[in-house]
Amino acid sequence: MQFMLLFSRQGKLRLQKWYVPLSDKEKKKITRELVQTVLARKPKMCSFLEWRDLKVVYKRYASLYFCCAIENQDNELITLEIIHRYVELLDKYFGSVCELDIIFNFEKAYFILDEFLLGGEAQDTSKKNVLKAIEQADLLQENRPRQFFFLSAQLTTEKPL
Amino acid sequence: MPAPIRLRELIRTIRTARTQAEEREMIQKECAAIRSSFREEDNTYRCRNVAKLLYMHMLGYPAHFGQLECLKLIASQKFTDKRIGYLGAMLLLDERQDVHLLMTNCIKNDLNHSTQYVQGLALCTLGCMGSSEMCRDLAGEVEKLLKTSNSYLRKKAALCAVHVIRKVPELMEMFLPATKNLLSEKNHGVLHTSVVLLTEMCERSPDMLLHFRKLVPQLVRILKNLIMSGYSPEHDVSGISDPFLQVRILRLLRILGRSDDDSSEAMNDILAQVATNTETSKNVGNAILYETVLTIMDIKSESGLRVLAINILGRFLLNNDKNIRYVALTSLLKTVQTDHNAVQRHRSTIVDCLKDLDVSIKRRAMELSFALVNGNNIRGMMKELLYFLDSCDPEFKADCASGVFLAAEKYAPSKRWHIDTIMRVLTTAGSYVRDDSVPNLIQLITNSVEMHAYTVQRLYKALLDDISQQPLVQVSSWCIGEYGDLLVSGQCEEEEPIQDEVLDVLEGLLVSNLSTPVTRGYSLTAIMKLSTRFSSVNRIKKVVSIYGSSIDVELQQRAVEYNALFKKYDHMSTVVLSKSSLFYRFNLHVLYYLVSLLFQANDLLDLLGGNDVVPVIQTTLPTKPASAGGELLDLLGDLSLSTYSKNGLKIEFTFERANPNPNIAVITIHATNTTEADMTEFVFQAAVPKTFQLQLLSPSSNIVPALNQGSVTQVIRVLNPQKQQLRMRVKLTYTHKGSPVQDLAEVNNFPPQSWQ
């Protein structure tokens, strides 16, 4: 995988993960063009398109588009499964995830993605293992996670994000 | 100083902005606060500030001033700091920045951290954006972690190694020992990432490929276990056990089996098993089948397996899921050359896909359809493809039209069908055909001699219906100009137009707003050509002279030259405008150029196309005693010059003085042929320097008969008012034994009597 983009139906970027080295300018250009191309697609069209010399796989979940650019030898259909697996992980973590969760907790969305994919490839094919690792890492955080903040506001001198 | 606002608070605030300007203001304010916080080296809130910066960066605002702060976070002891710091590094830093190298030491330390989650962060960052220098420095650490028994770290190290190898291929060797027992792991994560690592190594190095071929039995075993084993909740996706791992193994098998008979044989059974047993109701099953098909087609599989694979693709084509149809068409396109017959069996399904709603599917179906056209199915296929051409989106029309032309050229069952097909394309997608189609079509029509009447009639009718599609109009005009005589001479099957009607149509093109300048050029030339085929020459002369003052410079110039043709060189016009095959090979511009040059009698070199070095033919003069003026005429009457003798073709010049004008020399060329084959389509061209004027009359014939059984004669009149030394350049073209021959020669040694 070369990169993954998450964006809303209005074209606002919610997450960008790049696995190839590109300048900020290039990234912006690619993002802009690809977002435009994908948003222009009609619902009856298939999830794959050729764009520049890459294959692009995208799928819409509610108000969010998940868009991956893969190489020629990569399997488009399994990429759809990868996207779906990521959505499932988000869903499990946030409990019925919606776009707002990803907006307000974007750094967590990244942490989950980085626990699932590394260098564009899946590290672990077990949903359970990925979620467990995230959970453990969260516990290591010196600040308390949001849901505990109100209960234990003074328990630590570390400041939450 | 109050605590900097929290991340979620900032996000909430920014989202309340109603305009872009309002948002920008908020961002700028916050950035200023963050900047000063950074300046104060505040450790407590650095994490929060960088997180906010990352959010603003995602909105598109610059955040480079946070790069160093990320490094500080990474170096911190706190896990929260490291987490955000590494994230920031991955988002804000890349290998172009010098700053990123400063990370190397931190990463090195973190790779050896006591907490595996910290090690994980480091591995992830390195594997995502490590530069070549960083990879070089840290490869050893990665290699160490690849050998650990901790599967959490081992799987990450494997993918990190993939990245290192991509960045620094020479380091591949160093990971070889660690790969020894990677596949014996039970942990699926490690298995999956190991297969990815092995794939990368095999793809990059033929030696590695050879080395790892022995893993085929083990891979086959693992795959078999996945399929045969019972339900495993941890890795199950819609009833299939770890599809991700299955797909990866199939891909590695593909690489290992490619061009190796033994390996291919060893995997035959498992491939057949996967192909027949995989559940196809969901995407995940089809993903595995897809990978299996790709593997079967790429290795040296037995034919039964290949047919099985193509049939799977055929079934895919009938699937409701358009994604499946799409990959089927893509795969079929790859195999259509090698397994042509097998793919042919699915032709009708493929043709049905032309009617699909999805653009990508339509395009692939079109490409595949063209690949499947052959002599047997041309009629049926063309019907479908022409129907497609009628109804498809504009973005397809050009490619489809080209494809139709190509297929028609290759497999046309008859000339009439061919012309009809071309007509259909021109009338339905005429504005989309490529520019080069017009001359190609003209060439094609020229060569179909027996179809000329039919073609010109049909094109004329098409022109009556619609003059908006330029390529159609151009080809039609050209045809009418060329074969107008056939159009009105009673050879047509249906009601034929009269000359004036035809001229009406062509004149209509000249004045129409729809016609492009190129089209106008075609129609003017066509009108001009009809002057030698039609009897209404006066009308044509009138039209041509009108356009002598046209605003369009091209048109004006043509008209003026054509006018001159009328006035001065009646004979010339027959030569220039006659059905000589030579002129068909020129496009109109060159034709026009030639005509204008003949009038202006330009420099010798130009006429015959450039700076070729021309062999100068030394001629031996017949010696005649000089005598007093009065006998000059007699002398000249006998004068002849053998100008050219090559490859059996001999050309002789004989000279006379023209009466009453003594400035005009009349030269007759005699061409004879000593070879045993006729020289057909013989054309003689001549050019003279500026101060002369040349007129070529019609030749006696175009065929120089073999074995001197006859000769071709042609009269050249040379006007030499300045009494200069006559020089002439000559170009000869003819067809001999089926091949075209062309030659250039210069004649410099005209006897003085011929021009004095």
CSV table of N, CA and C in Angstrom, one decimal, chain B residues 561-610:
chain,number,residue,atom,x,y,z
B,561,GLU,N,-3.4,29.7,-56.8
B,561,GLU,CA,-2.5,28.8,-57.6
B,561,GLU,C,-3.4,28.0,-58.6
B,562,TYR,N,-4.6,27.5,-58.1
B,562,TYR,CA,-5.4,26.7,-59.0
B,562,TYR,C,-5.9,27.6,-60.2
B,563,ASN,N,-6.1,28.9,-59.8
B,563,ASN,CA,-6.5,29.8,-60.9
B,563,ASN,C,-5.4,29.9,-62.0
B,564,ALA,N,-4.2,30.0,-61.5
B,564,ALA,CA,-3.1,30.0,-62.4
B,564,ALA,C,-3.0,28.8,-63.3
B,565,LEU,N,-3.3,27.7,-62.6
B,565,LEU,CA,-3.3,26.4,-63.4
B,565,LEU,C,-4.3,26.5,-64.5
B,566,PHE,N,-5.4,27.0,-64.3
B,566,PHE,CA,-6.4,27.2,-65.3
B,566,PHE,C,-5.9,28.0,-66.5
B,567,LYS,N,-5.3,29.2,-66.0
B,567,LYS,CA,-4.9,30.1,-67.0
B,567,LYS,C,-3.8,29.7,-67.9
B,568,LYS,N,-2.7,29.2,-67.3
B,568,LYS,CA,-1.5,29.0,-68.0
B,568,LYS,C,-1.3,27.5,-68.5
B,569,TYR,N,-1.6,26.6,-67.6
B,569,TYR,CA,-1.1,25.3,-67.9
B,569,TYR,C,-2.1,24.2,-67.9
B,570,ASP,N,-2.9,24.4,-68.9
B,570,ASP,CA,-4.0,23.4,-69.1
B,570,ASP,C,-3.6,22.0,-69.1
B,571,HIS,N,-2.5,21.7,-69.8
B,571,HIS,CA,-2.0,20.4,-69.8
B,571,HIS,C,-1.5,19.9,-68.5
B,572,MET,N,-0.8,20.8,-67.9
B,572,MET,CA,-0.2,20.5,-66.6
B,572,MET,C,-1.3,20.0,-65.6
B,573,SER,N,-2.4,20.7,-65.7
B,573,SER,CA,-3.5,20.4,-64.7
B,573,SER,C,-3.9,18.9,-64.8
B,574,THR,N,-3.9,18.4,-66.1
B,574,THR,CA,-4.3,17.0,-66.2
B,574,THR,C,-3.3,16.1,-65.5
B,575,VAL,N,-2.0,16.5,-65.7
B,575,VAL,CA,-1.0,15.7,-65.0
B,575,VAL,C,-1.1,15.8,-63.5
B,576,VAL,N,-1.2,17.0,-63.1
B,576,VAL,CA,-1.2,17.2,-61.6
B,576,VAL,C,-2.5,16.7,-60.9
B,577,LEU,N,-3.6,16.8,-61.7
B,577,LEU,CA,-4.8,16.4,-61.0
B,577,LEU,C,-5.3,15.1,-61.4
B,578,SER,N,-4.6,14.4,-62.3
B,578,SER,CA,-5.1,13.1,-62.7
B,578,SER,C,-4.9,12.0,-61.7
B,579,LYS,N,-5.4,10.9,-62.1
B,579,LYS,CA,-5.4,9.8,-61.0
B,579,LYS,C,-4.1,9.1,-61.0
B,580,SER,N,-3.1,9.9,-60.8
B,580,SER,CA,-1.8,9.3,-60.6
B,580,SER,C,-1.6,8.8,-59.2
B,581,SER,N,-1.2,7.6,-59.1
B,581,SER,CA,-1.1,7.1,-57.7
B,581,SER,C,-0.1,7.8,-56.9
B,582,LEU,N,0.9,8.4,-57.6
B,582,LEU,CA,1.9,9.1,-56.9
B,582,LEU,C,1.4,10.1,-55.9
B,583,PHE,N,0.4,10.9,-56.4
B,583,PHE,CA,-0.1,12.0,-55.6
B,583,PHE,C,-0.9,11.6,-54.4
B,584,TYR,N,-1.3,10.4,-54.4
B,584,TYR,CA,-2.1,9.9,-53.2
B,584,TYR,C,-1.3,9.8,-52.0
B,585,ARG,N,0.0,9.6,-52.3
B,585,ARG,CA,0.8,9.4,-51.1
B,585,ARG,C,1.2,10.7,-50.4
B,586,PHE,N,1.0,11.8,-51.1
B,586,PHE,CA,1.3,13.1,-50.5
B,586,PHE,C,0.0,13.5,-49.7
B,587,ASN,N,0.2,14.2,-48.7
B,587,ASN,CA,-1.0,14.8,-48.2
B,587,ASN,C,-1.2,16.1,-48.9
B,588,LEU,N,-2.3,16.7,-48.7
B,588,LEU,CA,-2.7,17.9,-49.6
B,588,LEU,C,-1.7,19.0,-49.5
B,589,HIS,N,-1.1,19.2,-48.4
B,589,HIS,CA,-0.1,20.3,-48.3
B,589,HIS,C,1.0,20.1,-49.3
B,590,VAL,N,1.5,18.9,-49.3
B,590,VAL,CA,2.7,18.6,-50.2
B,590,VAL,C,2.2,18.8,-51.6
B,591,LEU,N,1.0,18.3,-51.9
B,591,LEU,CA,0.5,18.4,-53.3
B,591,LEU,C,0.5,19.8,-53.7
B,592,TYR,N,-0.1,20.6,-52.8
B,592,TYR,CA,-0.2,22.0,-53.1
B,592,TYR,C,1.1,22.7,-53.3
B,593,TYR,N,2.1,22.3,-52.5
B,593,TYR,CA,3.4,22.8,-52.5
B,593,TYR,C,4.1,22.5,-53.8
B,594,LEU,N,3.9,21.3,-54.3
B,594,LEU,CA,4.5,20.8,-55.5
B,594,LEU,C,3.9,21.7,-56.7
B,595,VAL,N,2.6,21.9,-56.7
B,595,VAL,CA,1.9,22.6,-57.7
B,595,VAL,C,2.5,24.1,-57.7
B,596,SER,N,2.6,24.7,-56.6
B,596,SER,CA,3.1,26.0,-56.5
B,596,SER,C,4.5,26.1,-57.0
B,597,LEU,N,5.3,25.1,-56.7
B,597,LEU,CA,6.7,25.1,-57.1
B,597,LEU,C,6.8,25.0,-58.6
B,598,LEU,N,5.9,24.2,-59.2
B,598,LEU,CA,6.0,24.1,-60.7
B,598,LEU,C,5.8,25.4,-61.3
B,599,PHE,N,5.0,26.3,-60.8
B,599,PHE,CA,4.7,27.6,-61.3
B,599,PHE,C,5.9,28.5,-61.1
B,600,GLN,N,6.4,28.5,-59.9
B,600,GLN,CA,7.4,29.5,-59.5
B,600,GLN,C,8.8,29.0,-60.0
B,601,ALA,N,8.9,27.7,-60.4
B,601,ALA,CA,10.1,27.2,-60.8
B,601,ALA,C,11.2,27.5,-59.9
B,602,ASN,N,11.1,27.1,-58.7
B,602,ASN,CA,12.0,27.4,-57.6
B,602,ASN,C,13.3,26.6,-57.8
B,603,ASP,N,14.2,26.8,-56.9
B,603,ASP,CA,15.5,26.2,-56.9
B,603,ASP,C,15.4,24.7,-57.2
B,604,LEU,N,16.3,24.2,-57.9
B,604,LEU,CA,16.3,22.8,-58.2
B,604,LEU,C,16.1,21.9,-57.1
B,605,LEU,N,16.8,22.2,-56.0
B,605,LEU,CA,16.8,21.2,-54.9
B,605,LEU,C,15.4,21.0,-54.3
B,606,ASP,N,14.6,22.2,-54.2
B,606,ASP,CA,13.4,22.1,-53.5
B,606,ASP,C,12.4,21.1,-54.1
B,607,LEU,N,12.3,21.1,-55.3
B,607,LEU,CA,11.2,20.2,-55.9
B,607,LEU,C,11.3,18.8,-55.5
B,608,LEU,N,12.5,18.3,-55.6
B,608,LEU,CA,12.7,16.9,-55.4
B,608,LEU,C,13.0,16.6,-53.9
B,609,GLY,N,12.7,17.5,-53.1
B,609,GLY,CA,12.6,17.1,-51.6
B,609,GLY,C,13.8,17.2,-50.9
B,610,GLY,N,14.6,18.2,-51.1
B,610,GLY,CA,15.6,18.4,-50.0
B,610,GLY,C,17.1,18.3,-50.5
